[in-house]
Short mmCIF file of C-alpha atoms in Angstrom, two decimals:
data_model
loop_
_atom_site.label_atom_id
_atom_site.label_comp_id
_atom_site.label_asym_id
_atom_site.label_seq_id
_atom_site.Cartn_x
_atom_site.Cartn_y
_atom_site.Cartn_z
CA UNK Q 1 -117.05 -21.46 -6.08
CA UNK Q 2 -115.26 -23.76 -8.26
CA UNK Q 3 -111.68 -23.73 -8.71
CA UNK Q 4 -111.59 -23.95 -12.61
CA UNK Q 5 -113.58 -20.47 -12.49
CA UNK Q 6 -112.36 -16.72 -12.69
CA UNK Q 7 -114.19 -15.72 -9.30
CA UNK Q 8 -111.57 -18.00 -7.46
CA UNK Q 9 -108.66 -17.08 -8.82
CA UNK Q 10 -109.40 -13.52 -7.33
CA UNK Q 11 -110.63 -15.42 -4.11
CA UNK Q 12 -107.28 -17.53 -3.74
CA UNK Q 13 -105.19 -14.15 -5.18
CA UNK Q 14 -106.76 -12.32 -1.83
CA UNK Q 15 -106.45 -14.88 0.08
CA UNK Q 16 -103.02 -15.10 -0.43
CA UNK Q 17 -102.07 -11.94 -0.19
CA UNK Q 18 -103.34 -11.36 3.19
CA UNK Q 19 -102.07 -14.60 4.20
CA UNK Q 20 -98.58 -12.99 3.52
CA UNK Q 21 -98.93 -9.95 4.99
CA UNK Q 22 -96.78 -9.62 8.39
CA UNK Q 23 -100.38 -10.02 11.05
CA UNK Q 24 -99.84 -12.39 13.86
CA UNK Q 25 -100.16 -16.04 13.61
CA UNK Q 26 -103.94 -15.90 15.40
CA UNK Q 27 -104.74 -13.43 13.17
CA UNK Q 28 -103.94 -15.40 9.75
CA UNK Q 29 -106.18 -18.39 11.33
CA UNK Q 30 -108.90 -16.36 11.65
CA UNK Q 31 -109.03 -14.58 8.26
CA UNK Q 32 -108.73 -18.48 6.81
CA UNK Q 33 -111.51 -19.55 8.78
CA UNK Q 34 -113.30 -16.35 7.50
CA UNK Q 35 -112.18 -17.11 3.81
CA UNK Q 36 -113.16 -20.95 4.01
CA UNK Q 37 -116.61 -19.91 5.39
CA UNK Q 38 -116.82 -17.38 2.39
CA UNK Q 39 -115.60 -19.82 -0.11
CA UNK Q 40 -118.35 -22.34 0.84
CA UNK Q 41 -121.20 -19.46 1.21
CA UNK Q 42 -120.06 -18.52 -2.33
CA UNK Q 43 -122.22 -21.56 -3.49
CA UNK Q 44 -125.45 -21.52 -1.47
CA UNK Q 45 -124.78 -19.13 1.77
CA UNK Q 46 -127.64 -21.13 4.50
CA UNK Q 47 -126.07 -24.05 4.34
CA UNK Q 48 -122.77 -22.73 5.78
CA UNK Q 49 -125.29 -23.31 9.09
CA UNK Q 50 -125.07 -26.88 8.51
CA UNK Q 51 -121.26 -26.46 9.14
CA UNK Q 52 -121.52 -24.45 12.36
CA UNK Q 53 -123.66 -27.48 13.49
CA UNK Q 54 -121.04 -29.71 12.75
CA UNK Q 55 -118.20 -28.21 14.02
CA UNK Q 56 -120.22 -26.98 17.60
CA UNK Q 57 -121.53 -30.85 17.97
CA UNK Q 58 -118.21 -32.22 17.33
CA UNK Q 59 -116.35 -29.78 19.56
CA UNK Q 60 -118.82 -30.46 22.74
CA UNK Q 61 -118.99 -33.74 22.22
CA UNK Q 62 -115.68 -34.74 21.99
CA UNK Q 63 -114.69 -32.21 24.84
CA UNK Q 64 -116.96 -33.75 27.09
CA UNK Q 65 -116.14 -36.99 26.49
CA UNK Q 66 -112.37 -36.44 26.92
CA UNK Q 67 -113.65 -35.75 30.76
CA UNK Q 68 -116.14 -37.89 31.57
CA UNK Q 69 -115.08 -42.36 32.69
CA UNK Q 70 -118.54 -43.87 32.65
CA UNK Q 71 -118.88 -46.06 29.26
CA UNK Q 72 -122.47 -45.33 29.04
CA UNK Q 73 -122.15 -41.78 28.74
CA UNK Q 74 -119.34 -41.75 26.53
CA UNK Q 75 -121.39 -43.78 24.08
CA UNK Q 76 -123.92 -41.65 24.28
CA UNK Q 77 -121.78 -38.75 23.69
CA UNK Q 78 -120.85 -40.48 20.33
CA UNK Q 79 -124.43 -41.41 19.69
CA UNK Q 80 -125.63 -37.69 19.66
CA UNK Q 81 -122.12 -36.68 17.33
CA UNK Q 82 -123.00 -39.51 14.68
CA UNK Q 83 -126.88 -38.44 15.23
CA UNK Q 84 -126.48 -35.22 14.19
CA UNK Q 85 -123.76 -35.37 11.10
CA UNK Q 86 -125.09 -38.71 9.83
CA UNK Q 87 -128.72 -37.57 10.44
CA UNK Q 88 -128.24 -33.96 8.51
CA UNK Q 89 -126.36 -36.17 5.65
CA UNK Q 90 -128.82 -38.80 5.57
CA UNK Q 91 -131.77 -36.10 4.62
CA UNK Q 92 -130.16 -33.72 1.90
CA UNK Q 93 -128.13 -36.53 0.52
CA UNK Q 94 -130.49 -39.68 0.99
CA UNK Q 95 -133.86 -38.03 1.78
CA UNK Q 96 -135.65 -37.74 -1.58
CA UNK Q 97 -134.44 -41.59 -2.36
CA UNK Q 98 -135.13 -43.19 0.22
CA UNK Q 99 -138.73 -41.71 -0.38
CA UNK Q 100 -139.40 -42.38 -3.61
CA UNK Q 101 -137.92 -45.84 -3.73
CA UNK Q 102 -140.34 -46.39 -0.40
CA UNK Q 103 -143.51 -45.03 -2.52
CA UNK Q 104 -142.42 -47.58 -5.43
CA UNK Q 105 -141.84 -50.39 -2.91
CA UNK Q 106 -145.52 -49.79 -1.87
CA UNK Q 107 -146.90 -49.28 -5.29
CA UNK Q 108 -145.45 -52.60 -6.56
CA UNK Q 109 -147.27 -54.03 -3.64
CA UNK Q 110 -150.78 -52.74 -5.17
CA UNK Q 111 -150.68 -50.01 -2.39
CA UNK Q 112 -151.70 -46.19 -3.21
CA UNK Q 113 -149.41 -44.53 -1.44
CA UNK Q 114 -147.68 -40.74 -2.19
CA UNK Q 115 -146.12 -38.32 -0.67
CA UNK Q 116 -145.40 -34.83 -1.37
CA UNK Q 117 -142.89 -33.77 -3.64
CA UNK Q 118 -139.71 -33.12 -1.72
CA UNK Q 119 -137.26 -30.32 -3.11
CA UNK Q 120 -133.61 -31.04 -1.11
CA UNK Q 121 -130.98 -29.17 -2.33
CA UNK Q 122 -128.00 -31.37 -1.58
CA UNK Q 123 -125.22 -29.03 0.13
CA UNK Q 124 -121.71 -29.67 -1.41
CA UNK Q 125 -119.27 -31.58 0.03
CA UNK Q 126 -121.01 -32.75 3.07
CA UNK Q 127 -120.01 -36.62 2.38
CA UNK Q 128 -116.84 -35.26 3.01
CA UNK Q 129 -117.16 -32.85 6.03
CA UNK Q 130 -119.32 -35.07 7.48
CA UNK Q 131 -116.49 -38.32 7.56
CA UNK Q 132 -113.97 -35.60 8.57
CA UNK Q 133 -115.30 -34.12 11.80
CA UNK Q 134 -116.68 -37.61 12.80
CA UNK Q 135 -112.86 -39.14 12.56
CA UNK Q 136 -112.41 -36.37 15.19
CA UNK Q 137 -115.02 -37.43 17.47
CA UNK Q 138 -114.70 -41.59 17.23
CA UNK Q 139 -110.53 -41.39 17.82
CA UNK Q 140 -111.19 -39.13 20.63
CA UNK Q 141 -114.36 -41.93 22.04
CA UNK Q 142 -111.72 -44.57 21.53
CA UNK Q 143 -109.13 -42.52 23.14
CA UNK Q 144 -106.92 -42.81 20.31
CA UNK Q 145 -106.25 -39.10 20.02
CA UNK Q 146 -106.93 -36.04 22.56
CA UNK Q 147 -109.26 -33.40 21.77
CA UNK Q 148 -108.36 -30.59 20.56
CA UNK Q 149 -108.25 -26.89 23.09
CA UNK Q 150 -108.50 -24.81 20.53
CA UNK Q 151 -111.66 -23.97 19.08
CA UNK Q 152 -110.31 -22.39 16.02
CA UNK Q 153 -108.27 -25.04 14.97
CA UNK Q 154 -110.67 -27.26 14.99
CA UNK Q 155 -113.05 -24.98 13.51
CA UNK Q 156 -110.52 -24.68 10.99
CA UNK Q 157 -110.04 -28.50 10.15
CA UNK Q 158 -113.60 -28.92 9.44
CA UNK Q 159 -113.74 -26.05 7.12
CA UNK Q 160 -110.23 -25.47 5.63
CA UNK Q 161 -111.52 -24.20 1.86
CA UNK Q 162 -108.92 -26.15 -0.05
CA UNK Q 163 -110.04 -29.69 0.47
CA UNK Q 164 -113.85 -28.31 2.31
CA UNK Q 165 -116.21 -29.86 -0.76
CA UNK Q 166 -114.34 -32.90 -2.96
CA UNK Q 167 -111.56 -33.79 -0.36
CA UNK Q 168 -108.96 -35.17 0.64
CA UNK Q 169 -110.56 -36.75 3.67
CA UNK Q 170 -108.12 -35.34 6.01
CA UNK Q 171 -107.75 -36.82 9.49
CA UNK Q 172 -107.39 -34.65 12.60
CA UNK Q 173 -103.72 -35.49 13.44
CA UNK Q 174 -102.59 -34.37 9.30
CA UNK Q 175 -104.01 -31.20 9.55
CA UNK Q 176 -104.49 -29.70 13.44
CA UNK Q 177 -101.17 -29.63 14.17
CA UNK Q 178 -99.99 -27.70 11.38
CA UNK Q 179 -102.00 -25.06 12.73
CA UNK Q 180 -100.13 -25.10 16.00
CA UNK Q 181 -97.24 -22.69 14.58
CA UNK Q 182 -97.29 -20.09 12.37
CA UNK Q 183 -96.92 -21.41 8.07
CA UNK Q 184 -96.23 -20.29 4.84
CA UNK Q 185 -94.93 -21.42 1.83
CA UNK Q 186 -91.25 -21.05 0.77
CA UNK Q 187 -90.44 -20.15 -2.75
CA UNK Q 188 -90.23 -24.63 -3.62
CA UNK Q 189 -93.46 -24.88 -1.42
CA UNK Q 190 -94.88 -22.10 -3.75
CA UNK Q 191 -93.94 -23.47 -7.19
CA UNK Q 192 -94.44 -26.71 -6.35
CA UNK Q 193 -98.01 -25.67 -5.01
CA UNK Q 194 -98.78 -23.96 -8.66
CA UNK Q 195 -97.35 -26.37 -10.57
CA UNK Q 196 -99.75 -29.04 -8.70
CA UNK Q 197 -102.68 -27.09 -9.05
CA UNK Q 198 -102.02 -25.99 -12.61
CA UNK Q 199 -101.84 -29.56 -13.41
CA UNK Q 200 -104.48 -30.34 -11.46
CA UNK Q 201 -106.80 -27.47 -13.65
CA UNK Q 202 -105.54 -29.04 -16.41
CA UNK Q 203 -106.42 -32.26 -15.94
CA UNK Q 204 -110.06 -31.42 -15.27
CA UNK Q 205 -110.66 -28.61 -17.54
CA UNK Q 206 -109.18 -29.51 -20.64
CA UNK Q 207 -109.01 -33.35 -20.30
CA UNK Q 208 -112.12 -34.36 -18.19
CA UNK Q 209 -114.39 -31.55 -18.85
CA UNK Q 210 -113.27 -30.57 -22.39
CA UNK Q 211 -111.98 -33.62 -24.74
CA UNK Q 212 -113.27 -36.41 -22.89
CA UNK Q 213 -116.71 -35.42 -22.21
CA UNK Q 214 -117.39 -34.75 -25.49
CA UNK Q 215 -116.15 -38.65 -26.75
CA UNK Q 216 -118.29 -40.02 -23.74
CA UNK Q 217 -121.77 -37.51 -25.03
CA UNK Q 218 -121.28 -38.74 -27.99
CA UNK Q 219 -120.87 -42.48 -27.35
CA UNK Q 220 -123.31 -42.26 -24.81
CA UNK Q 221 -125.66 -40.37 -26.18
CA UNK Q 222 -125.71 -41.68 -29.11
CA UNK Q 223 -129.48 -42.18 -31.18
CA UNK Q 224 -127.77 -45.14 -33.18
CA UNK Q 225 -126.10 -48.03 -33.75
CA UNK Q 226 -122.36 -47.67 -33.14
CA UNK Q 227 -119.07 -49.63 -33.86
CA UNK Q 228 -117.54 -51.94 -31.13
CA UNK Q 229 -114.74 -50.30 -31.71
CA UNK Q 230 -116.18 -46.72 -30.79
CA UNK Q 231 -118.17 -48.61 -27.82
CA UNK Q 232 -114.76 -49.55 -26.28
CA UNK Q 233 -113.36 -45.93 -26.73
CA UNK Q 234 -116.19 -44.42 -24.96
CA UNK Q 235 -115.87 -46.71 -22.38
CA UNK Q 236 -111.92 -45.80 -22.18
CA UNK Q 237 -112.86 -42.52 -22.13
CA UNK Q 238 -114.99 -42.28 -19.34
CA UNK Q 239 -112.92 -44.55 -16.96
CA UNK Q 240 -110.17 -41.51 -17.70
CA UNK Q 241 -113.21 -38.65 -17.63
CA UNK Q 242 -113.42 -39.78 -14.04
CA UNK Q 243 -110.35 -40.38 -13.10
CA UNK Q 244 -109.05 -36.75 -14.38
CA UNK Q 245 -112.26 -35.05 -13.11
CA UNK Q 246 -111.65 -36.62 -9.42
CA UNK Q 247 -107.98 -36.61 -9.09
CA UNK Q 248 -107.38 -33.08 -10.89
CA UNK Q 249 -109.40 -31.74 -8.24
CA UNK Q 250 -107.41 -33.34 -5.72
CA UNK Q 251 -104.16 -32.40 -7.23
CA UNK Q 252 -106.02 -28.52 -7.42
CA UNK Q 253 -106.70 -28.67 -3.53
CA UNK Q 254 -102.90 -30.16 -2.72
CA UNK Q 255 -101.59 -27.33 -4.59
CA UNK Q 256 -103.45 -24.87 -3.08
CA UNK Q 257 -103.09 -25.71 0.88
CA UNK Q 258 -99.04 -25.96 -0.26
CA UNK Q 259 -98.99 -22.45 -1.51
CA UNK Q 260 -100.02 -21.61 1.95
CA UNK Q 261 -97.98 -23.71 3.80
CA UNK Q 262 -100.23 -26.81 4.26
CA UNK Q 263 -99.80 -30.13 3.43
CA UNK Q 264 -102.09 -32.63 2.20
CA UNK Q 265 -101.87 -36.22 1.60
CA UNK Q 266 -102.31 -37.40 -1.61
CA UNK Q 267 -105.40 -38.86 -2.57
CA UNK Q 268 -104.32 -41.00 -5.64
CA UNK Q 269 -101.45 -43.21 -6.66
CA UNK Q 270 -101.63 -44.34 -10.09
CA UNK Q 271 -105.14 -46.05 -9.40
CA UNK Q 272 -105.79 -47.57 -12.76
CA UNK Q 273 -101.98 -49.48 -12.39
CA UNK Q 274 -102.94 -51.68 -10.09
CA UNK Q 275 -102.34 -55.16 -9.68
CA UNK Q 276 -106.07 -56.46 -8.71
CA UNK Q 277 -108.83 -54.33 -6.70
CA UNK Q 278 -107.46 -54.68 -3.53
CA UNK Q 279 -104.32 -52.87 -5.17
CA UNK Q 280 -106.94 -50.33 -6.85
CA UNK Q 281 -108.72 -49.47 -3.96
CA UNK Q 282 -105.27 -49.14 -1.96
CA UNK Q 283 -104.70 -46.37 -4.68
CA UNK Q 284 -108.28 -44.54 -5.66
CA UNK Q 285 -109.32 -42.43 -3.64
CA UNK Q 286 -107.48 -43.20 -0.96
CA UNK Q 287 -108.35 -40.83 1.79
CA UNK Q 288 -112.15 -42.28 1.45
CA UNK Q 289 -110.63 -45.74 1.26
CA UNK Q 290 -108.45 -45.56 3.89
CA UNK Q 291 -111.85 -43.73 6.22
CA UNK Q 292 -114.17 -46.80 5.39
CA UNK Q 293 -111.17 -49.59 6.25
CA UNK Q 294 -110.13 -47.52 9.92
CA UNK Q 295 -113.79 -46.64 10.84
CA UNK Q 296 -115.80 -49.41 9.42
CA UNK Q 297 -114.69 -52.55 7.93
CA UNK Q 298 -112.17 -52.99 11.12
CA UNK Q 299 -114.85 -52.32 13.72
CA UNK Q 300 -117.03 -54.85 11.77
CA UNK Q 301 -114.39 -57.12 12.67
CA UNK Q 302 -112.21 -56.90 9.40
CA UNK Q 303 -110.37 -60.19 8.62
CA UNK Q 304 -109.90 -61.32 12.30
CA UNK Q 305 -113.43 -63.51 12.41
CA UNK Q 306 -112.85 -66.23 9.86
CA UNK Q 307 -113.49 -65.99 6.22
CA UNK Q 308 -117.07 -65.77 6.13
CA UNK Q 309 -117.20 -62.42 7.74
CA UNK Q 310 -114.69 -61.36 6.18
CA UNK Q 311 -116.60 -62.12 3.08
CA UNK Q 312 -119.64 -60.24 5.17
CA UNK Q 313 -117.59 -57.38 6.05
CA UNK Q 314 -115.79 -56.28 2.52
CA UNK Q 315 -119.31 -56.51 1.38
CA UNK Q 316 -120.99 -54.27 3.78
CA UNK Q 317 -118.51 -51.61 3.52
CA UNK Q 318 -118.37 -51.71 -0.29
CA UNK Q 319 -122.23 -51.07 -0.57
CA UNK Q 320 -121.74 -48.41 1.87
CA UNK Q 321 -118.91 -47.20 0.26
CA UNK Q 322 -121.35 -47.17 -2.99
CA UNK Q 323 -123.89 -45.28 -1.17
CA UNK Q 324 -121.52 -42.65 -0.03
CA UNK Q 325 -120.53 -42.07 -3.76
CA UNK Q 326 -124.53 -41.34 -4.80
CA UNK Q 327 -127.99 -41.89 -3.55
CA UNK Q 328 -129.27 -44.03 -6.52
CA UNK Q 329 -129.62 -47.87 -6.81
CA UNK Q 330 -127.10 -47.88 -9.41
CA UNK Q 331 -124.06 -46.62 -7.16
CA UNK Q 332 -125.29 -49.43 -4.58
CA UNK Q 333 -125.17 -51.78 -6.89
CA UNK Q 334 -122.06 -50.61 -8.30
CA UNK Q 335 -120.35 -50.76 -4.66
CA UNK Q 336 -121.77 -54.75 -4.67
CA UNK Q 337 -120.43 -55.06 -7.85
CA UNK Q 338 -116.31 -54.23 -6.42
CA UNK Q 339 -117.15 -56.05 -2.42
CA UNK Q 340 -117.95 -59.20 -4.97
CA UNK Q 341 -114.54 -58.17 -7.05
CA UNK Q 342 -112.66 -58.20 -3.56
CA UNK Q 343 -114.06 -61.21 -2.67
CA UNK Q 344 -113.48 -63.42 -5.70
CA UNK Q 345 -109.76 -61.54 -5.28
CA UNK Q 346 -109.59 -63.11 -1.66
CA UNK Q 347 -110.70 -66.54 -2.82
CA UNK Q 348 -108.21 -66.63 -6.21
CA UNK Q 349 -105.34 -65.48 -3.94
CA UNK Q 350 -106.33 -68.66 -1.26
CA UNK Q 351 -106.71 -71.42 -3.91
CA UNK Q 352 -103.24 -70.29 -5.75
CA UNK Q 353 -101.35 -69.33 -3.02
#
């Protein structure tokens, strides 16, 4: 159910209306549990069973891990969370690549090999699910945060509709506790909450969808030879294609978890401002940016190690950071592509400085 389309305005119109009505607090949580589960099932309903799995795993295993001293079973604990979400997001999202770059590796190497043709459907938004429920479960195995005793609110975190399939990334300790007491929006909250997600429709519908995709078909579709000029415009055009496409749908889901009561962090700041692509990534995207820095380039060691792994650990997490964007060489290349940016950034900074 996309938010640009007819059958979610009456979605988010119900939604809201029962949201308002004067039911107790418990009540509410459950019909937005109900009405994120819906919202998701609107687009392919089995896979909804993919977040049950998620949200069950992640409960247990954090639970039990909250009680339990020994090391080695906490670690397993945390094996069998990042088993199952990385596992189920590793074969819809990575599957079918990983196999057919495998049956190319071995035909280069003069080996007949094939395999048959896989069909994976890959279930929206579970890159983003997927990093959200295992923040959960890696704070509480590093006893940065407590787990949660209510089962609907976590439930809740991993599936609340507004951000469920293009983000925010939220962490636990933005979004649980605002389901502690009972919300909803004032008349600002309200307004302010259309007004974003207006704005947010707009800049997806009309500019990323509707003018710019047309100048970026047509410059990169193109069946001749075109002008520099044009070259450079379609160019312009898609760098602000995906920048309207990505952050109007993160302005939509702000605006809608406001006009319920929620809040949600922003998830850009002026990206294509920056000063450098340290500044850039500080601003795009910044809920997945912020995940990759807290949760892997800081356990890698970060910058505490010397410069080389430093230089070893932007790089990692920027090809996995590419990988997480698309399951194609060109988005791991593309994520080499910026850890080499940051790096060059690192070294420029050290000789001038």
């Amino acid at each position: 159910m996309l938010f640009n389309s007819l059958a979610f305005l009456i979605f988010f119109i119900i939604v809201l209306t029962i949201h308002n009505l004067p039911l107790t607090w418990k009540i509410k949580k459950v019909h937005l549990l109900l009405a994120s589960y819906i919202f998701y099932a609107a687009w392919n309903p089995p896979f909804v069973i993919l977040l049950w799995i998620s949200t069950v795993v992640d409960w247990f295993a954090a639970k039990t891990m909250s009680t339990e001293e020994r090391i080695g079973r906490r670690k397993i604990l945390l094996g069998f969370s990042l088993l199952a979400n990385l596992g189920m997001l590793s074969y819809f999202k990575y599957g079918k690549w990983l196999t057919e770059s495998f049956v190319q590796l071995m035909n280069q190497l003069g080996v007949e090999y094939d395999v048959p043709q896989l069909d994976i459907i890959l279930p929206v938004g579970i890159s983003f699910y997927t990093f959200q429920t295992l923040s959960y479960t890696i704070d509480v195995y590093l006893k940065r945060s407590e787990p949660e005793s209510s089962f609907l609110d976590f439930a809740l975190f991993v599936t609340f509709f507004p951000q469920l399939v293009a983000g925010p990334i939220v962490r636990p300790y933005q979004l649980i506790p605002q389901f502690k007491q009972p919300r909803k929006a004032n008349e600002k909250q309200f307004t302010w909450g259309l007004l974003l997600f207006t704005w947010g429709l707009f800049q997806k519908s009309v500019l990323a969808d509707g003018i710019l995709s047309i100048v970026v078909g047509d410059t990169f579709n193109a069946m001749r030879h075109i002008a520099a000029f044009d070259a450079w415009l379609g160019v312009f055009a898609f760098s602000c294609q995906i920048f309207f496409d990505f952050a109007g749908y993160s302005l939509c889901a702000i605006g809608i978890a406001l006009c319920l009561g929620f809040s949600i962090p922003n998830n850009f700041n002026s990206p294509y401002a920056a000063i450098g692509f340290s500044d850039f990534w500080n601003r795009w995207h910044i809920s997945l940016s912020g995940w990759l820095r807290d949760y892997l380039y800081i356990p890698l060691g970060g910058n505490r190690k010397g410069a080389r792994r430093t230089y070893i650990n932007l790089s990692i997490t920027m090809l996995l950071g590419g990988l997480w964007h698309g399951a194609d060489w060109r988005f791991l290349i593309w994520g080499g592509v910026h850890g080499l940016y940051l790096i060059i950034e690192r070294l420029l900074k050290k000789w001038f400085d």
